[in-house]
mmCIF file of C-alpha atoms in Angstrom:
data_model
loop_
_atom_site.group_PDB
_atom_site.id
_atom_site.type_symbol
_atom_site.label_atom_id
_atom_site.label_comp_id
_atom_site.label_asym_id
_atom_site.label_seq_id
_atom_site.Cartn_x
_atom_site.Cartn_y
_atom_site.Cartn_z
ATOM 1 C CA UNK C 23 17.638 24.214 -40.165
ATOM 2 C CA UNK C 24 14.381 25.852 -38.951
ATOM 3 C CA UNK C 25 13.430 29.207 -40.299
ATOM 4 C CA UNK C 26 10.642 31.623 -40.429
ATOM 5 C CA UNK C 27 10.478 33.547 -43.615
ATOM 6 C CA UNK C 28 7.838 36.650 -44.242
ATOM 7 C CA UNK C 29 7.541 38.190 -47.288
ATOM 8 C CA UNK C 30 5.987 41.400 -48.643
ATOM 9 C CA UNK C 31 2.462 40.819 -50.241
ATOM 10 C CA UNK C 32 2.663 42.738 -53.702
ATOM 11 C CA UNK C 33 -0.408 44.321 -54.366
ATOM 12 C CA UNK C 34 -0.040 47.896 -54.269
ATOM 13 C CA UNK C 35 -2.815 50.927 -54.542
ATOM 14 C CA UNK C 36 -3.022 54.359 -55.020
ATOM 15 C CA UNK C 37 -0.410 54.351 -58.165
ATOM 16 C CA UNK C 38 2.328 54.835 -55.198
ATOM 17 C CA UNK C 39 5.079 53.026 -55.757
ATOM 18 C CA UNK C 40 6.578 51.391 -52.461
ATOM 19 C CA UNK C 41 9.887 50.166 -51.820
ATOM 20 C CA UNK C 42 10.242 46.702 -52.041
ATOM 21 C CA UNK C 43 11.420 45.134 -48.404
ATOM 22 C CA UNK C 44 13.781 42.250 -48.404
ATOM 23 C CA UNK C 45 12.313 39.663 -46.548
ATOM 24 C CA UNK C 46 12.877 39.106 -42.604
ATOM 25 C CA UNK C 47 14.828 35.803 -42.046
ATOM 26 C CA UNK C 48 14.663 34.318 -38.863
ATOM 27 C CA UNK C 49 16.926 31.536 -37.394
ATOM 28 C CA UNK C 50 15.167 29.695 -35.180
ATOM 29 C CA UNK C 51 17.893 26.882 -34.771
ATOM 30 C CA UNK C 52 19.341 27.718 -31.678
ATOM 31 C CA UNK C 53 15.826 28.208 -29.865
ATOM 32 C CA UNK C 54 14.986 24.761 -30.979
ATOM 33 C CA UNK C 55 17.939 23.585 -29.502
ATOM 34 C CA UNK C 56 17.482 25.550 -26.585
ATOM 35 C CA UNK C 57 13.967 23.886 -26.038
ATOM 36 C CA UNK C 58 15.055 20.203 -26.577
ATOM 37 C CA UNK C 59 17.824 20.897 -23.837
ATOM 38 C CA UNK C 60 15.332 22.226 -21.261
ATOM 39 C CA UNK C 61 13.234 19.281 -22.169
ATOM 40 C CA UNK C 62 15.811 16.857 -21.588
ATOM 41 C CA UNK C 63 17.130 18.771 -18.280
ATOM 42 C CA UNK C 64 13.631 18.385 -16.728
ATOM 43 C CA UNK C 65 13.237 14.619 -17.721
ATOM 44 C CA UNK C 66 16.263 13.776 -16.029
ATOM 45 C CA UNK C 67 15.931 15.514 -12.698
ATOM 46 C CA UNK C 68 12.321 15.187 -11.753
ATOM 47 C CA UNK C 69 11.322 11.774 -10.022
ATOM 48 C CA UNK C 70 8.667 10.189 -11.801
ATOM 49 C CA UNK C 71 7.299 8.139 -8.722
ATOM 50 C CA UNK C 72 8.561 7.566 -5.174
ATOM 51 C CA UNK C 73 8.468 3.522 -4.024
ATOM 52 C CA UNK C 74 6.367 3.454 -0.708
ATOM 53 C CA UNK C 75 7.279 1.416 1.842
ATOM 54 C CA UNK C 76 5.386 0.761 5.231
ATOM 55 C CA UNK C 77 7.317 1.207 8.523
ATOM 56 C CA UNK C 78 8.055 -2.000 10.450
ATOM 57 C CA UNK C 79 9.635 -1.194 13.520
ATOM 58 C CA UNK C 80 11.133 -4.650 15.259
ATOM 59 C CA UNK C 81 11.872 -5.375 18.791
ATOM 60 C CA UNK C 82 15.065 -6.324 20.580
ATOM 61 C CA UNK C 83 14.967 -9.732 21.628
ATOM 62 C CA UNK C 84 16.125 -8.362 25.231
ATOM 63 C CA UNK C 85 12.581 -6.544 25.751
ATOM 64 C CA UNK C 86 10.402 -9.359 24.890
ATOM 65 C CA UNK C 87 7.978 -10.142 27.038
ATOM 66 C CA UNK C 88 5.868 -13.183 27.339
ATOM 67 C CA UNK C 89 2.356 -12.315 26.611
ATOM 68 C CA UNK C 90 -0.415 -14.523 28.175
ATOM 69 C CA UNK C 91 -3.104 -16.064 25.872
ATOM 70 C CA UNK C 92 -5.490 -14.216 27.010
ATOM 71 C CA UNK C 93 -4.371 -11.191 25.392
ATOM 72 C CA UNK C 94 -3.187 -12.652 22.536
ATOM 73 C CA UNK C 95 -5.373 -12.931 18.696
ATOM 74 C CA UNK C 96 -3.705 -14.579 16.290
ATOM 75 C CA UNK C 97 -4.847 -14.007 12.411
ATOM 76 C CA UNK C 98 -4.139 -15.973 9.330
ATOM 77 C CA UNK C 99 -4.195 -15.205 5.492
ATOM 78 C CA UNK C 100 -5.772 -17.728 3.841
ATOM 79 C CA UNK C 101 -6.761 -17.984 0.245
ATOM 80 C CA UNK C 102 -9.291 -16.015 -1.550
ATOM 81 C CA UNK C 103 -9.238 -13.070 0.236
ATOM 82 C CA UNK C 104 -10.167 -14.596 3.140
ATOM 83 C CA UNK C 105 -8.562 -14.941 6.904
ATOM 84 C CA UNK C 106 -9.028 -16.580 9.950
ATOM 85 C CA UNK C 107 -8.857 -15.461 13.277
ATOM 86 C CA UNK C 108 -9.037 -17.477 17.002
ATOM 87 C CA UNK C 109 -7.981 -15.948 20.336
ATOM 88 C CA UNK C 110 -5.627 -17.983 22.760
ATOM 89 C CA UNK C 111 -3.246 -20.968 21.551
ATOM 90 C CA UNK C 112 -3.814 -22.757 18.009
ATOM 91 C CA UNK C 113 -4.244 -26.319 19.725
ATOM 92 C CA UNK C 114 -6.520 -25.119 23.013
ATOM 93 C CA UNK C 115 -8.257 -22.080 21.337
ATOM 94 C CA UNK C 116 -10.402 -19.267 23.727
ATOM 95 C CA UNK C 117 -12.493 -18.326 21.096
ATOM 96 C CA UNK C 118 -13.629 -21.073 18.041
ATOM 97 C CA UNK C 119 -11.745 -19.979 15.007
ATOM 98 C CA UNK C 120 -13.810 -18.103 12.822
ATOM 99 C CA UNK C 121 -13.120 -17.272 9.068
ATOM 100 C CA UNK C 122 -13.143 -13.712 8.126
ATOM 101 C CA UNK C 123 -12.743 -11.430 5.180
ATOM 102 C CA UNK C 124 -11.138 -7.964 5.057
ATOM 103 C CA UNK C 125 -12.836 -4.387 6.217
ATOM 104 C CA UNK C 126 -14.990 -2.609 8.113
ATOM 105 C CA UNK C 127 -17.551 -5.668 9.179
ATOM 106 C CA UNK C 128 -14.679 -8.115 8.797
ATOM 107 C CA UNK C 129 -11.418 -8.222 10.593
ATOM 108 C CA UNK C 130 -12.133 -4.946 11.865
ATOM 109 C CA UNK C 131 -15.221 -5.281 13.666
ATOM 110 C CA UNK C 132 -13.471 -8.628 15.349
ATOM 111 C CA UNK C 133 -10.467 -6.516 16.542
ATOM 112 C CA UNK C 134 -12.673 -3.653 17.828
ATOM 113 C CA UNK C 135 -14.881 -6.247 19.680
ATOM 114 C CA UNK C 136 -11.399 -8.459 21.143
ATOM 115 C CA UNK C 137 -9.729 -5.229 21.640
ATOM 116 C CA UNK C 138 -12.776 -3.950 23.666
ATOM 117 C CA UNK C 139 -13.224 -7.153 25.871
ATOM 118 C CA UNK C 140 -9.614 -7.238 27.110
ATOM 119 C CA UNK C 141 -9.311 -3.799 27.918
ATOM 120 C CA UNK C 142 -12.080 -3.740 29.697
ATOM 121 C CA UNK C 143 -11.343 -7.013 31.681
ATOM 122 C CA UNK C 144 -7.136 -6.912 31.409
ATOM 123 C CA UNK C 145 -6.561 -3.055 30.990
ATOM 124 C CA UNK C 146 -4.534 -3.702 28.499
ATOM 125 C CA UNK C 147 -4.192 -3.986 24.868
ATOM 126 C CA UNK C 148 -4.472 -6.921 22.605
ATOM 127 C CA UNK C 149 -1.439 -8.751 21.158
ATOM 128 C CA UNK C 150 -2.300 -9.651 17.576
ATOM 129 C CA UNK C 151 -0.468 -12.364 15.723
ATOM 130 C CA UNK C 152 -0.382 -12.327 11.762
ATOM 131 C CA UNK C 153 0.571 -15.757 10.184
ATOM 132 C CA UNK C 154 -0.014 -15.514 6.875
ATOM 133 C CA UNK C 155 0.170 -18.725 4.630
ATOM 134 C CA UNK C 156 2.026 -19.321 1.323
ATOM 135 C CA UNK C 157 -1.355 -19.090 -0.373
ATOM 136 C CA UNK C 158 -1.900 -15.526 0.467
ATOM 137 C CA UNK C 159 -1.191 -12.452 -1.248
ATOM 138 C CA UNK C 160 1.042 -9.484 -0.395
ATOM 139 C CA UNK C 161 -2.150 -7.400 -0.812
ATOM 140 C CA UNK C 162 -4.012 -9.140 2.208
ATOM 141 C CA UNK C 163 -1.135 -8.316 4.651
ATOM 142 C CA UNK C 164 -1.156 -4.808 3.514
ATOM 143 C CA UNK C 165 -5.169 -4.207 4.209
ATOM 144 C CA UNK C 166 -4.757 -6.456 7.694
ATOM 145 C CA UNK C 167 -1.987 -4.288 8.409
ATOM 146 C CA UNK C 168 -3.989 -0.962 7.361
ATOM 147 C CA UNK C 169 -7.035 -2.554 10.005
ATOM 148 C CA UNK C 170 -4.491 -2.819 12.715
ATOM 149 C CA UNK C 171 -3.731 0.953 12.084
ATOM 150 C CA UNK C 172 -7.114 1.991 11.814
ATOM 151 C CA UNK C 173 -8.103 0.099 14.957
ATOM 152 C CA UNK C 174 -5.203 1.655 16.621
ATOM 153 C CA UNK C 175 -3.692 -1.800 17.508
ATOM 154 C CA UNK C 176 0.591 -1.110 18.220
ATOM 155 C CA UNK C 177 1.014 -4.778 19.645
ATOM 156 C CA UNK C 178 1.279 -7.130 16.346
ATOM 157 C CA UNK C 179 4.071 -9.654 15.087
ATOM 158 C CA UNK C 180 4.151 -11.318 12.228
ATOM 159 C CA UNK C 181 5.187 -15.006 13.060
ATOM 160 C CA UNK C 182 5.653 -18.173 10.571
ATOM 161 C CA UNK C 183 2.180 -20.360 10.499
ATOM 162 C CA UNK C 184 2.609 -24.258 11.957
ATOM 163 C CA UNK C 185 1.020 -27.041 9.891
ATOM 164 C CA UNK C 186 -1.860 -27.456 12.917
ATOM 165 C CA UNK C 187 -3.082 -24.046 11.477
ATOM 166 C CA UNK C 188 -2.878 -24.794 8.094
ATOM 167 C CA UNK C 189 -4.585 -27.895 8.541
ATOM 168 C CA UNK C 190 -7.748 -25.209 10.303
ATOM 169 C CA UNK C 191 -7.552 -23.624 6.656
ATOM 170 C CA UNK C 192 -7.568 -26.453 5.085
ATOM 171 C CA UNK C 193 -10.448 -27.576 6.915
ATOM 172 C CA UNK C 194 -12.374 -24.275 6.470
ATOM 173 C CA UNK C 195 -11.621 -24.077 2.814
ATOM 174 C CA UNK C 196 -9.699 -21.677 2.382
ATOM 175 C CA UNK C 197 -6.200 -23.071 1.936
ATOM 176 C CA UNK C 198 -5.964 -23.758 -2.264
#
């Protein structure tokens, strides 16, 4: 049981005689109790951390749309923090694929550039294809993904990788 007791201090002066105070007893019990309640109340209905999840918003397969080569980049996650990107088709390439590594003069600057070149000869926007390889890491899609938002890229899918482009990371190293 918790208690606060205060007693009297006995010196006295003067020659006066004082009356002698019973001292004060105090329960505390019940606001201990009290406390440890609130305590536990608050644990249990505050969230400690909400899970974040990024929105992925997928197509029906009735408004797909070829999209010609031209307009279309296609990225893979290779190992090591590393990527690499080629416009056109895997096996006739536009551009010669070029490895790559994440931010502002990495994948970005290449998607600004592409982006730029095709609206400015197409009028409109890039398709970018994201293959990522069983070698990458969950953490690479998430940054590609935050550079296609910070670009401002909508068009993307995120497609299974054929052994043709693992064999180009394999060749560039960066596929262990």
């Amino acid at each position: 049981m918790a208690e606060l007791a205060t007693s009297e201090s006995g010196n006295s002066k003067g020659g006066r005689v004082r009356a002698k105070r019973a001292s004060t007893r105090i329960d505390l019990t019940a606001m201990v109790d009290l406390a440890f309640l609130l305590i536990t109340f608050f644990i249990l209905t505050t969230t400690l951390q909400k899970p974040k999840a990024m929105a992925l918003i997928m197509p029906d397969p009735g408004e797909l749309s070829p999209v010609p080569e031209t307009r279309t980049m296609t990225i893979l996650l290779g190992s090591n923090n590393k990527l690499e990107w080629y416009m056109g088709l895997p096996d006739k390439p536009l551009t010669p694929p070029s490895v790559d590594n994440y931010g502002k003069n990495g994948i970005r600057k290449a998607l600004l550039e592409q982006q730029a070149k095709i609206r400015q000869t197409q009028g409109k926007d890039m398709m970018v294809l994201i293959k990522p390889s069983d070698k990458s890491k969950y953490d690479n899609m998430v940054n590609l993904m935050d550079e296609l938002n910070i670009t401002g890229n909508e068009s993307r899918a995120i497609v299974d990788i054929s052994p043709l482009e693992i064999s180009l990371l394999k060749r560039d190293k960066i596929y262990n």
